[in-house]
Coordinates of N, CA and C in Angstrom, one line a residue:
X1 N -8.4 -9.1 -15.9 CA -7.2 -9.6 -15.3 C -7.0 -11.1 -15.8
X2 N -5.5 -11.4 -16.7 CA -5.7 -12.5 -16.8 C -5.5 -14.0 -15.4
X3 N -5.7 -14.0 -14.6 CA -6.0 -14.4 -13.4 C -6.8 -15.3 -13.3
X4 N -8.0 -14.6 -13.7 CA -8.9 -14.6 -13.0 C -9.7 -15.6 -14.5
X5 N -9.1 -15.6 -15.6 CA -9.5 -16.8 -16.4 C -8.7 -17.5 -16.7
X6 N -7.7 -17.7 -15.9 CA -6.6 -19.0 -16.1 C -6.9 -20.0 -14.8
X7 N -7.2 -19.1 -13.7 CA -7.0 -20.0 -12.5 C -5.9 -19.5 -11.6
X8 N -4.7 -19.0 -12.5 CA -4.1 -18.4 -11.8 C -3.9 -17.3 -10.8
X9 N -2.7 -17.2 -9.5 CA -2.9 -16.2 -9.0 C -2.7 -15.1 -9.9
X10 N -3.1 -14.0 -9.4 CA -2.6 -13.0 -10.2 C -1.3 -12.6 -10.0
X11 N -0.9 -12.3 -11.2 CA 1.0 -12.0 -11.3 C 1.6 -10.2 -10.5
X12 N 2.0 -9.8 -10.6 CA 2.8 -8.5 -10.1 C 1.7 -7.7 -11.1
X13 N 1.9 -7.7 -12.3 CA 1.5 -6.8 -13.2 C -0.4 -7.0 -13.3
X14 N -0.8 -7.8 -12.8 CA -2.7 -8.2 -12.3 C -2.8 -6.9 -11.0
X15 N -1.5 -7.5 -9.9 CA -2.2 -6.6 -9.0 C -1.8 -5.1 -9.0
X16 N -0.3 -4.4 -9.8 CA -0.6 -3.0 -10.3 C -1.8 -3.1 -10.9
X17 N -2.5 -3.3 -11.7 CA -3.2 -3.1 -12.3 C -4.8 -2.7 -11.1
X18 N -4.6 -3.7 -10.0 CA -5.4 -3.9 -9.2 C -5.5 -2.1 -8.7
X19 N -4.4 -2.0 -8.0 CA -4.1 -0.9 -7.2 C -4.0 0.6 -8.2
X20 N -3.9 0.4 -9.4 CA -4.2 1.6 -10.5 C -5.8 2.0 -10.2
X21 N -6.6 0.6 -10.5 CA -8.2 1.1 -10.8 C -8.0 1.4 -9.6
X22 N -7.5 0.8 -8.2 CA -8.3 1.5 -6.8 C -8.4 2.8 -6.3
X23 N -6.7 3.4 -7.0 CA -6.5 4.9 -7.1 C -7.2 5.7 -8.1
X24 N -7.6 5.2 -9.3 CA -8.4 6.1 -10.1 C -9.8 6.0 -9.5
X25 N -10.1 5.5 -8.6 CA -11.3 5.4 -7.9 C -11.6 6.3 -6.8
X26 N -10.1 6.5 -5.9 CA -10.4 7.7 -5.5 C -10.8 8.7 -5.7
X27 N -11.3 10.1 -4.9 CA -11.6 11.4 -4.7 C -10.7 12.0 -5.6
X28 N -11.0 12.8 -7.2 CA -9.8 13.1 -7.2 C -9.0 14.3 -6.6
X29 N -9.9 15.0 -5.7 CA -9.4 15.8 -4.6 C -8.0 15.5 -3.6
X30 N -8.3 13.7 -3.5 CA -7.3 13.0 -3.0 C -6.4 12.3 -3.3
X31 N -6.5 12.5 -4.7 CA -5.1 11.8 -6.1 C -4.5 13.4 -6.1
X32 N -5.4 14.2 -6.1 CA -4.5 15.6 -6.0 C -3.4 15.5 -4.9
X33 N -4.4 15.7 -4.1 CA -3.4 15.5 -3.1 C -2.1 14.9 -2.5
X34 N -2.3 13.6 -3.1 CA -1.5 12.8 -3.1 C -0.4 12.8 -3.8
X35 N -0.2 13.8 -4.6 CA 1.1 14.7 -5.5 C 1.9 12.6 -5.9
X36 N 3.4 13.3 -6.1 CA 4.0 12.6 -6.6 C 4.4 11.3 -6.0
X37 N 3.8 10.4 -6.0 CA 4.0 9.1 -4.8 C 4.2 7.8 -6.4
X38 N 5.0 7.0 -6.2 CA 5.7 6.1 -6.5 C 4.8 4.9 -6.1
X39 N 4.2 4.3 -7.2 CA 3.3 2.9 -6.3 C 4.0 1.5 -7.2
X40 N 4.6 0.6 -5.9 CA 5.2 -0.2 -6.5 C 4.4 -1.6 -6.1
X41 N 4.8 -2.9 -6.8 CA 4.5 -4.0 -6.3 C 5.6 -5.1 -6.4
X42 N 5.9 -5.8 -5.5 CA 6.7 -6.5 -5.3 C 6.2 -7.8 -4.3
X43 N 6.6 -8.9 -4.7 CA 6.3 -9.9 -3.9 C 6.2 -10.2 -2.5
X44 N 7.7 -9.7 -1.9 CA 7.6 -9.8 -0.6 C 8.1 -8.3 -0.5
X45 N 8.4 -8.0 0.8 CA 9.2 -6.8 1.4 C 11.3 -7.3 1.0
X46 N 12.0 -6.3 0.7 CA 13.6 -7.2 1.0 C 13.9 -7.6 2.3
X47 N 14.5 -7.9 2.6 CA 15.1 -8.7 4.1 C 15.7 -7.0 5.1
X48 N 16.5 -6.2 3.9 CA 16.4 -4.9 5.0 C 15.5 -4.4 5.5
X49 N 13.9 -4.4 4.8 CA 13.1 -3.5 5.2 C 12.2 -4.5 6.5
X50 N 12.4 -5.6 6.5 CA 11.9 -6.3 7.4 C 12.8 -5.9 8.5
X51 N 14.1 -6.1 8.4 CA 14.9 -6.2 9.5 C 15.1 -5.5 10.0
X52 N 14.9 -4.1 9.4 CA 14.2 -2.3 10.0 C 13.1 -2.2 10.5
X53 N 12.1 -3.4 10.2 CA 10.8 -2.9 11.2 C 11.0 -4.4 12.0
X54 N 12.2 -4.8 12.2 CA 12.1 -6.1 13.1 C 10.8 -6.9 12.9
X55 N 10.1 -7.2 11.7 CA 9.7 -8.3 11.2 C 9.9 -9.5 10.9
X56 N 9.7 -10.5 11.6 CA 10.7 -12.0 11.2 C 9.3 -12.9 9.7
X57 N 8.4 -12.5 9.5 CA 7.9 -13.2 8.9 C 7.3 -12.0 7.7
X58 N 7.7 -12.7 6.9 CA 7.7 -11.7 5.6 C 5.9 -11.5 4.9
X59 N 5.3 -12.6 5.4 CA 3.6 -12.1 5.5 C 2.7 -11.7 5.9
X60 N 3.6 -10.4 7.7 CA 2.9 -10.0 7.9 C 3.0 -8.5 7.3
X61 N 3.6 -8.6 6.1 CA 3.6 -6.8 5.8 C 2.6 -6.7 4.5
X62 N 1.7 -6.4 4.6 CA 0.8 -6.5 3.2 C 1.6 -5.3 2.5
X63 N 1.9 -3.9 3.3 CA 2.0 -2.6 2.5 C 3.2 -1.8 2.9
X64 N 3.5 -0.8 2.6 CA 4.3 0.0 2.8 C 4.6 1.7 2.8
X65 N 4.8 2.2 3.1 CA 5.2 3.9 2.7 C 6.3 4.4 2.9
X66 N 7.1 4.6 2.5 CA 8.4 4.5 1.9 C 8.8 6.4 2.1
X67 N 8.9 7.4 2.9 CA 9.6 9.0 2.1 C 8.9 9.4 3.2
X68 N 9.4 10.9 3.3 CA 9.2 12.1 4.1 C 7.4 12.0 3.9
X69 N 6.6 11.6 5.3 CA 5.3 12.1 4.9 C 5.3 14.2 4.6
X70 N 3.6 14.0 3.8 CA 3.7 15.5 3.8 C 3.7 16.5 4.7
X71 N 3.0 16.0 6.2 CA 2.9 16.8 7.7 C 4.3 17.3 7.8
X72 N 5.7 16.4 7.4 CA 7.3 16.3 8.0 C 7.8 16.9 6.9
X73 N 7.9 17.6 5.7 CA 7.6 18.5 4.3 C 7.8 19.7 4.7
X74 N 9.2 20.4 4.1 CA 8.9 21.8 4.7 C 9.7 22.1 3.3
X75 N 9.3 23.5 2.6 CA 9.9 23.7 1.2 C 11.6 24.0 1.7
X76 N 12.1 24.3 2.8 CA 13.4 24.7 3.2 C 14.5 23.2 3.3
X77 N 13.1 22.5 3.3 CA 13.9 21.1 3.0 C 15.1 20.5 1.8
X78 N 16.1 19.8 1.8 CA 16.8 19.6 0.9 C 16.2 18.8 -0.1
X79 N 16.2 18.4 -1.2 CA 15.1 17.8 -2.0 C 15.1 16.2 -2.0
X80 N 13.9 15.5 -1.0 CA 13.6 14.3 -1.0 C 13.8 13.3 -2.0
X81 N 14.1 12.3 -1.9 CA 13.7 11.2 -2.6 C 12.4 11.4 -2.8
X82 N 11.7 10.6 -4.0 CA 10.4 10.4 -4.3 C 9.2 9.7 -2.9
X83 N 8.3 10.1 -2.8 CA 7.9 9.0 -1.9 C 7.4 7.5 -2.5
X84 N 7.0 6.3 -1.8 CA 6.9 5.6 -2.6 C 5.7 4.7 -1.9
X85 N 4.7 4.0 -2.4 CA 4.1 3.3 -1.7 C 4.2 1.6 -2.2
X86 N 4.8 0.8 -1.1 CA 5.2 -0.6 -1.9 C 3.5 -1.3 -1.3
X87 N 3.1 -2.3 -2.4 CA 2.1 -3.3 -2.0 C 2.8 -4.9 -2.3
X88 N 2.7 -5.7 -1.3 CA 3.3 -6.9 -1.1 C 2.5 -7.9 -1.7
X89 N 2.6 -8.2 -2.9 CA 1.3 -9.5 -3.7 C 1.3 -10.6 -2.4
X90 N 2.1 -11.2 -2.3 CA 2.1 -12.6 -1.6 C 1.3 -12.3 -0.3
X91 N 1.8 -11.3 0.6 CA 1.1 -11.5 1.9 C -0.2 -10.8 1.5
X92 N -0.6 -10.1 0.7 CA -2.4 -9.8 0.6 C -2.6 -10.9 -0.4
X93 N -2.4 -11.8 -1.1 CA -2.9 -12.7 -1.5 C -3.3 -13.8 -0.3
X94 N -2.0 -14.1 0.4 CA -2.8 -14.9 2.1 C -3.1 -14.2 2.9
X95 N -3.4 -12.7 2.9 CA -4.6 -12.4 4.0 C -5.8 -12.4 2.9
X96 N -5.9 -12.4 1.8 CA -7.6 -12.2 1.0 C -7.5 -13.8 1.5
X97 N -6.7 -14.5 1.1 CA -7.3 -16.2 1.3 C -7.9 -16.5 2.7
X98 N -7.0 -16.1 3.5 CA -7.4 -16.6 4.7 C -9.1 -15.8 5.3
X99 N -8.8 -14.5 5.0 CA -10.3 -13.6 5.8 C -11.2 -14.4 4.7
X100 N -11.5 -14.3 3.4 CA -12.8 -14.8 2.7 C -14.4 -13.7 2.9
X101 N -13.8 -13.0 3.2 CA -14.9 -12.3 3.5 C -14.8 -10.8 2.6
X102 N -14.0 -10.5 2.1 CA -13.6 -9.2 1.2 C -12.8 -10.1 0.1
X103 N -13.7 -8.9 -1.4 CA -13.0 -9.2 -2.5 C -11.2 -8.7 -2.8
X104 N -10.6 -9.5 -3.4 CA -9.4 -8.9 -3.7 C -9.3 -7.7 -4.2
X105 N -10.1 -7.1 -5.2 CA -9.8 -5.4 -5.5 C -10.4 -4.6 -3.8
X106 N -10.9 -5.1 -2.8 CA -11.5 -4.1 -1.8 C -10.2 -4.5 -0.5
X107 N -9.3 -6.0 -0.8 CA -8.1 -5.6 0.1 C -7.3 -5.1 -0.6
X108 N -6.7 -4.6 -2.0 CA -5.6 -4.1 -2.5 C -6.4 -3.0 -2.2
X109 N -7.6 -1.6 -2.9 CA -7.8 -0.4 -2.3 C -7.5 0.0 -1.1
X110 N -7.5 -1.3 0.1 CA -8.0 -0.5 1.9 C -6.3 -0.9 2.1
X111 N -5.3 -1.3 1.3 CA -4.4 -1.3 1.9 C -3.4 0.0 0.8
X112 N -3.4 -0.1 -0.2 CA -3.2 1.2 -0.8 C -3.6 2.6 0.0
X113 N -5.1 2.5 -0.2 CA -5.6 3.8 1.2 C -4.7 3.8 2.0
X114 N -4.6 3.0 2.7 CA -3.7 3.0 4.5 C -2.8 3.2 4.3
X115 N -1.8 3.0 3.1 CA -0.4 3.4 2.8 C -0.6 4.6 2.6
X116 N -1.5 5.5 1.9 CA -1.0 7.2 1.1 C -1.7 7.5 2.5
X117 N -2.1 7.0 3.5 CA -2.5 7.9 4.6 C -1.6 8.1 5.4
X118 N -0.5 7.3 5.2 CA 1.2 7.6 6.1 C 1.5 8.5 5.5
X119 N 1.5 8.5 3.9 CA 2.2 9.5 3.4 C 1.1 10.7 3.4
X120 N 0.2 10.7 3.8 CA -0.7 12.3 4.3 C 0.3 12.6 5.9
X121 N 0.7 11.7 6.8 CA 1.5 11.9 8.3 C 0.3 11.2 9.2
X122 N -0.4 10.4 8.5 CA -1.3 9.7 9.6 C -0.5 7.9 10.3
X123 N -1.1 8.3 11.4 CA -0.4 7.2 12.3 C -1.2 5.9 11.8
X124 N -0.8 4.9 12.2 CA -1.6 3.9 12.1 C -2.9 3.9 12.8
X125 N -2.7 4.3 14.2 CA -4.2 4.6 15.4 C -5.4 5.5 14.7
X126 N -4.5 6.6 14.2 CA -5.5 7.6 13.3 C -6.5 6.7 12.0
X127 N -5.8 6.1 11.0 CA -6.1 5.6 10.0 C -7.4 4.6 10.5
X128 N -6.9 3.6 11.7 CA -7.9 2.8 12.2 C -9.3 3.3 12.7
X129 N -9.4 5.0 13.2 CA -10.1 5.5 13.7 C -11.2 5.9 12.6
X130 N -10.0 6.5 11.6 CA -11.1 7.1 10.4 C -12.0 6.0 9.7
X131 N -11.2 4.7 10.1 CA -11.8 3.6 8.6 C -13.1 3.2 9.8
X132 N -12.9 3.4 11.5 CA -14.2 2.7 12.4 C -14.8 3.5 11.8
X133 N -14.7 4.9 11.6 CA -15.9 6.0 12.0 C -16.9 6.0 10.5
X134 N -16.0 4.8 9.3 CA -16.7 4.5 7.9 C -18.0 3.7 8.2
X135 N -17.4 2.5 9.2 CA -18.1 1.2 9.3 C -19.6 1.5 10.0

C-alpha cells in the first residue's frame, strides 16, 4: 500500500485494495455464497443515503449494504439491481484512529464482514451475536 510508505492516509484505491485481500481471505464457501455483490469505496455516504437513515453526521456510517438481501430473494422476483456493499474510507479511517486498538486491514475485514451479513438477511442484533460468540 502506497500509504503506508509515504505517510499518507491511504487513498480510495489503498482501501479497495484493503477490502479485496479481506474478501480473498474469506471461507471460500462464503465468497460463494456471497454470489454477485458490488463492493464499493467512497469517502463519505451521499447526503440522500444519510438523509434515508436520518444520519446528521457523515462519520458515523463506516459501511453499507445497498439491494434485496438473499433471505427477501425469491426467483419469481422481477430482476434486482445488483447488490452492492459501500465502505466509507473517512469514517473507518476516524474510527481506526480513534479505537487504536485494531489494525486497519482487521477494521476494513470486520466491517466488510458485517456488510455481506445484511446481504446474507442478518440484522444488525444477529451479526453482533455471532461476532460475541467469536470473542
Amino acid at each position: 500500500m502506497t500509504a503506508s510508505v509515504s505517510g499518507l492516509a491511504p487513498s480510495l484505491d489503498d482501501m479497495a485494495a484493503l477490502a479485496e485481500a479481506a474478501f480473498a481471505r474469506l471461507p471460500a464457501a462464503f465468497r460463494q455464497m456471497t454470489g454477485h455483490v458490488i463492493f464499493r469505496v467512497d469517502d463519505f455516504p451521499d447526503e440522500e443515503t444519510l438523509a434515508a437513515l436520518e444520519i446528521d453526521d457523515p462519520f458515523d456510517l463506516t459501511g453499507l449494504y445497498h439491494g434485496v438481501d438473499l433471505a427477501h430473494r425469491s426467483v419469481l422476483d422481477p430482476a434486482v439491481h445488483p447488490s452492492m456493499v459501500f465502505l466509507y474510507r473517512r469514517p473507518i479511517l476516524d474510527e481506526w484512529a480513534a479505537r487504536g486498538d485494531v489494525t486497519l486491514e482487521e477494521l476494513v475485514s470486520h466491517v466488510l464482514v458485517h456488510e455481506i451479513g445484511h446481504h446474507f438477511g442478518l440484522s444488525d442484533d444477529q451479526i453482533d451475536a455471532i461476532e460475541a460468540a467469536e470473542d
